[in-house]
Coordinates of C-alpha atoms and ligand atoms in Angstrom, one line a residue:
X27 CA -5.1 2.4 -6.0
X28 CA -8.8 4.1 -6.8
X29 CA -10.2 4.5 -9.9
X30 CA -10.5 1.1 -11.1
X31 CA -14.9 1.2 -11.5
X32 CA -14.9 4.7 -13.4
X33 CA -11.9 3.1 -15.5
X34 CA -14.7 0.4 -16.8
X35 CA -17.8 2.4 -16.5
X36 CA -16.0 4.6 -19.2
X37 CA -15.5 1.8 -21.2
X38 CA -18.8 0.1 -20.3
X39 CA -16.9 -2.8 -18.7
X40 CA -18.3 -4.1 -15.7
X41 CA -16.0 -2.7 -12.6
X42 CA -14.2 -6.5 -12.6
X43 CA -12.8 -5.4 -15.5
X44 CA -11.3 -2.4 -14.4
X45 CA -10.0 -4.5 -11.4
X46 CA -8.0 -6.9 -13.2
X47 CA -6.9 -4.4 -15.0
X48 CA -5.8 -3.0 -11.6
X49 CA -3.7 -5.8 -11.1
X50 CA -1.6 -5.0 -14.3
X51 CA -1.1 -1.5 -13.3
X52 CA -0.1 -2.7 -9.9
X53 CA 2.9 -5.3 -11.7
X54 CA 3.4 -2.4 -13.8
X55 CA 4.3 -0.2 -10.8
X56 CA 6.2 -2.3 -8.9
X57 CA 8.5 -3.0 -11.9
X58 CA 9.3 0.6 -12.7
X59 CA 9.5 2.1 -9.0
X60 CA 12.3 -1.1 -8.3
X61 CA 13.9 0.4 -11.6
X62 CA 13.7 3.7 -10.2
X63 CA 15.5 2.8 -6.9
X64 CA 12.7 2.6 -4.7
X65 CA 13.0 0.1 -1.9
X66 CA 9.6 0.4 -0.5
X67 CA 6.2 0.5 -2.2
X68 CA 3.0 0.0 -0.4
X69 CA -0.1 0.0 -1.9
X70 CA -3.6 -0.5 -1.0
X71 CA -5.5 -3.4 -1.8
X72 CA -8.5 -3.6 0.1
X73 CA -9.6 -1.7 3.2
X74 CA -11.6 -2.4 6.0
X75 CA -14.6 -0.8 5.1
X76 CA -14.2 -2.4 1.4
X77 CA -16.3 -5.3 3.0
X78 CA -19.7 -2.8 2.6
X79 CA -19.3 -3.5 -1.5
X80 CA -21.7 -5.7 -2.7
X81 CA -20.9 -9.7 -2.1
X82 CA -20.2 -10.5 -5.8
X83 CA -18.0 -7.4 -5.9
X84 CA -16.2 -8.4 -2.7
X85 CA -15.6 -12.5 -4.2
X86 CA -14.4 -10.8 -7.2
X87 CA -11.5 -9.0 -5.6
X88 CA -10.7 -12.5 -3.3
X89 CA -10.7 -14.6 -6.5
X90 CA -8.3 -12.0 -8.0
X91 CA -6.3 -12.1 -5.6
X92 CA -5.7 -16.0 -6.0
X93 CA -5.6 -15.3 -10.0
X94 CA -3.0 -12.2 -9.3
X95 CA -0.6 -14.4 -7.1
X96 CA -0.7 -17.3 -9.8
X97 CA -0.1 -15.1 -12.3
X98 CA 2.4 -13.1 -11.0
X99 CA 4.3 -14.1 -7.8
X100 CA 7.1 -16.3 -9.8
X101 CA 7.7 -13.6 -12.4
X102 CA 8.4 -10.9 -9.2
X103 CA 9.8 -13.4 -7.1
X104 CA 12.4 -13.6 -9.8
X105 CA 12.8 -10.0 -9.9
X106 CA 13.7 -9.7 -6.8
X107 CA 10.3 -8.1 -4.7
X108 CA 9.4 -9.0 -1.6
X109 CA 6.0 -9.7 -0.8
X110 CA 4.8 -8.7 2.6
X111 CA 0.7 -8.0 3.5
X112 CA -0.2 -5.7 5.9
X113 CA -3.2 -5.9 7.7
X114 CA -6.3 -8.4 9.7
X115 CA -5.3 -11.6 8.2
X116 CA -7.9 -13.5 10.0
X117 CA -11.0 -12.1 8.6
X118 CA -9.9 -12.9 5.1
X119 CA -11.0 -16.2 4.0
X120 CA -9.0 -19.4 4.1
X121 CA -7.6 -19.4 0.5
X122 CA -6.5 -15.5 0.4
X123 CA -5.1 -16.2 3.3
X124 CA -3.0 -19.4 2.4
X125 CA -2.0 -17.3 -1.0
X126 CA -0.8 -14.1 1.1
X127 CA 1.2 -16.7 3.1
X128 CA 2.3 -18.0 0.3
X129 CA 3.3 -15.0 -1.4
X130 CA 5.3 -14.1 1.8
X131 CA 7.3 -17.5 1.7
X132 CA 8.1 -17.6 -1.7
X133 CA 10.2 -13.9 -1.6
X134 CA 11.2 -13.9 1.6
X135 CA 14.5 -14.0 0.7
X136 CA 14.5 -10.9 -2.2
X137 CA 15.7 -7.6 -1.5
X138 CA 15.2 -5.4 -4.6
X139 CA 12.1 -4.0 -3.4
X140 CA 9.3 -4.8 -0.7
X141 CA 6.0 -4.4 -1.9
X142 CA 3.5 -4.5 1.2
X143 CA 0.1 -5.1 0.2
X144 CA -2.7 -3.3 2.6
X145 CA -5.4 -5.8 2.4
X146 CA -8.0 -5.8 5.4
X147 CA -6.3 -2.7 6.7
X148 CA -7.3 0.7 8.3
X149 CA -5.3 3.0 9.8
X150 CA -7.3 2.9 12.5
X151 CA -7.5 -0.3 12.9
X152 CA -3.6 -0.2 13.1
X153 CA -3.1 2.1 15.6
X154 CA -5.7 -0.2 18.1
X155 CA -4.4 -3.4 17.3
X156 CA -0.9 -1.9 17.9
X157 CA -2.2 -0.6 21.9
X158 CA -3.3 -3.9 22.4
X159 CA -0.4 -5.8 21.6
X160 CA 1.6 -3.1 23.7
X161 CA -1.0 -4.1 26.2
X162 CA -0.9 -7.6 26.0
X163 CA 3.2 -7.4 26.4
X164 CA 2.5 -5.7 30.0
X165 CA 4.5 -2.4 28.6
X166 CA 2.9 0.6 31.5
X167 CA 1.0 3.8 30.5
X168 CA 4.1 6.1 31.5
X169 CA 6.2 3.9 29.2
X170 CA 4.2 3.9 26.5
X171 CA 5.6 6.0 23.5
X172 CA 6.0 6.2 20.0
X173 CA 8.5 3.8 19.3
X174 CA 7.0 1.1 21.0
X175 CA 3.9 1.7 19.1
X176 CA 5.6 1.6 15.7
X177 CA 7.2 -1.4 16.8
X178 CA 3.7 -3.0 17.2
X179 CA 3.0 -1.5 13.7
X180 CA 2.2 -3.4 10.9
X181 CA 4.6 -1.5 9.1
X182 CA 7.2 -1.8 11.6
X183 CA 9.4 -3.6 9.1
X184 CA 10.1 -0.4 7.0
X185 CA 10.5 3.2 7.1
X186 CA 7.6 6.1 6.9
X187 CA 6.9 6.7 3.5
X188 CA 8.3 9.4 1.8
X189 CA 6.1 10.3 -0.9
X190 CA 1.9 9.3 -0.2
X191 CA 0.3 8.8 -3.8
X192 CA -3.6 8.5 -4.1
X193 CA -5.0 7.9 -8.1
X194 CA -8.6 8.1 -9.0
X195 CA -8.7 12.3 -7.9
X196 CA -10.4 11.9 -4.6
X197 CA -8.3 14.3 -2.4
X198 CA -8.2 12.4 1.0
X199 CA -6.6 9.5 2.7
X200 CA -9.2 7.4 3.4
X201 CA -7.8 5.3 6.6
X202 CA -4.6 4.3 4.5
X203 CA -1.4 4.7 6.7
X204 CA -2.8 7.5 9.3
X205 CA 0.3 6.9 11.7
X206 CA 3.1 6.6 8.8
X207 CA 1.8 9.3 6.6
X208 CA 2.5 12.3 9.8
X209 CA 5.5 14.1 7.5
X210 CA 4.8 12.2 4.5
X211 CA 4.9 14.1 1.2
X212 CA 1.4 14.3 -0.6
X213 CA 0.5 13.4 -3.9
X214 CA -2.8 13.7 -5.7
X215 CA -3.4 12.8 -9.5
X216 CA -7.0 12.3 -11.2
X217 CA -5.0 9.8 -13.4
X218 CA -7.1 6.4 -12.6
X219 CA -5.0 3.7 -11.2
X220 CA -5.7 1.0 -14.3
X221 CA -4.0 4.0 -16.1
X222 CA -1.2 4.2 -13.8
X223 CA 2.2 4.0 -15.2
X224 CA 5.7 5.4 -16.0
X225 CA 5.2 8.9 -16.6
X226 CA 2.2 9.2 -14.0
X227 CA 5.4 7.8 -11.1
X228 CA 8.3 10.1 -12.7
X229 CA 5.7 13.2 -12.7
X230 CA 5.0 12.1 -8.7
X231 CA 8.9 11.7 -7.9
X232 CA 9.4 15.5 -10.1
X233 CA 6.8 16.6 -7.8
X234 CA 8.6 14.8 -4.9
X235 CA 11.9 16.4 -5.9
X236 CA 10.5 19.8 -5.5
X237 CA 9.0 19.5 -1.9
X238 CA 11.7 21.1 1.0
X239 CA 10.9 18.8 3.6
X240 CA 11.5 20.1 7.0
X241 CA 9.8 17.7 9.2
X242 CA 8.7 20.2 12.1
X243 CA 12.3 22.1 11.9
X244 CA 13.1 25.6 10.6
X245 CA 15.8 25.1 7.9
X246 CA 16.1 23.3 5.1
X247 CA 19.3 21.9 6.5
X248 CA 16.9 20.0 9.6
X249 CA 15.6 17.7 6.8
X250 CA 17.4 14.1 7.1
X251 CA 17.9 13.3 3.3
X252 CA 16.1 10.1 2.9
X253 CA 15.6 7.5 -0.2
X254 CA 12.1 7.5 -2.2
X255 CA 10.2 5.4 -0.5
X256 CA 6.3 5.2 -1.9
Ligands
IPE16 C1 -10.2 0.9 -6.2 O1 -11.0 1.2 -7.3 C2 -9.9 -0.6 -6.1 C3 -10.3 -1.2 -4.8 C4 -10.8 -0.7 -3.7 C5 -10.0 -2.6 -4.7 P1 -12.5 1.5 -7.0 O2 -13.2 0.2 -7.0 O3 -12.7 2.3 -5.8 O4 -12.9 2.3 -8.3 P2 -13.9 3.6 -8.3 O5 -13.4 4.5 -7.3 O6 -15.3 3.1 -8.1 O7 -13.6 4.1 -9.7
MG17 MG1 -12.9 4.3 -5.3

C-alpha cells in the first residue's frame, strides 16, 4: 500500500492525511476483492524498517491503527473478514497490540475473506524467525526442508499468493513476502494506494487472467489452476 505521502503532498495535505486516507482505500479493497471471490488478501501495513520515519510520523500510524479498528472492525466483522496480523507483535506497543488481538478475536469465526495485515514484518525477518522456531522444536539440519519452514511461517495459515500488487510505482518488493512471492504473479501500477479502487483491482485480475503460469514446468497444462488470491 505506497503512495499514501505523494497522495497529500499533491494536495498539500500533510502525509497523515494521505494515511487515513489509506485506511479507506484499504476498507475499500477488502470489500470489492471479497465481492470478487477472493479469499485471501494481504496487505502491507507497516514494515520493519518503517520504524526509521520520523517519531510523529511513526505515533501517527499507531494511533491510526487504534482509530482504523474502532472504526471499522464491526462493520467487516459483519461482513464476514477475518482479521489475522502477520508479523513481530512484541515490538509494537501495548495498545496496537491489544487492538490486533482484538481484531483477531472478534472475526475469528468469519470465513468470507482473511485479510492478513503485515504490520512489523520483513521478509527477512520471516524467514529467520521461521529457522529459529524450527530450531527451537529440535527439527535436524538433514530434515530441515521447505515445508517445515512454511509451517513456521507467518503465513502458514494460507496459500502463496497468486497475484503480488505494489501501488505508489516503485517497481520492487521491498521485504514484503520474499518466501511466498517465489511463483507469484507480479503486478506494478503508479496508481497511489489512497487512490486504489475497483477498476485499479479488475485491471490487476485482467492482467492476472492473461499471465500462463507454469510454475518451473514446460506446458501450460503443468500449471495447477488455483483461486485469486492477492
Ligand atoms: C505507504 O505510503 C504507507 C505506509 C508505509 C504506512 P508512504 O508513506 O510510503 O507514501 P509515499 O511513498 O511517501 O508517497
Ligand atoms: Mg512509500
Amino acid at each position: 500500500m505506497d503512495g499514501n505521502g505523494r497522495w497529500a503532498k499533491r494536495r498539500f495535505m500533510p502525509r497523515f492525511f494521505g494515511h487515513k486516507q489509506g485506511v479507506d482505500a484499504l476498507v475499500r479493497t477488502v470489500r470489492v476483492c471479497a465481492d470478487r471471490g477472493v479469499e485471501y488478501l494481504t496487505v502491507f501495513a507497516f514494515s520493519s524498517e518503517n520504524w526509521k520515519r520520523s517519531s510523529d510520523e511513526v505515533s501517527g500510524l499507531m494511533g491510526l491503527v487504534l482509530v482504523a479498528v474502532s472504526k471499522y472492525l464491526m462493520k467487516l466483522s459483519d461482513e464476514g473478514v477475518r482479521i489475522r496480523i502477520v508479523g513481530d507483535r512484541d515490538a509494537v506497543g501495548d495498545k496496537v497490540r491489544e487492538a490486533w488481538d482484538h481484531a483477531e478475536r472478534v472475526t475469528a469465526h468469519n470465513t468470507r475473506i482473511t485479510l492478513s495485515v503485515a504490520f512489523n514484518y520483513g521478509g527477512r525477518w520471516d524467514v529467520v524467525q521461521a529457522a529459529r522456531r524450527a530450531m527451537a522444536d529440535g527439527i535436524k539440519p538433514q530434515d530441515l526442508d521447505e515445508d517445515c519452514l512454511s509451517r513456521r511461517m507467518a503465513m502458514h495459515f494460507a496459500p502463496d499468493p497468486d497475484l503480488f500488487i505494489r501501488t505508489g510505482g516503485e517497481v520492487r518488493i521491498s521485504n514484503f513476502l520474499l518466501w511466498q512471492v517465489a511463483y507469484s504473479e507480479l503486478y506494478f501500477t503508479d496508481c497511489l494506494w489512497p487512490d486504489f479502487g475497483p477498476e485499479q483491482i479488475d485491471a490487476a485480475i485482467a492482467s492476472y487472467r492473461e499471465r500462463e503460469r507454469r510454475f518451473g514446468g514446460r506446458l501450460p497444462e503443468d500449471a495447477t489452476p488455483q483461486a485469486a488470491n492477492a
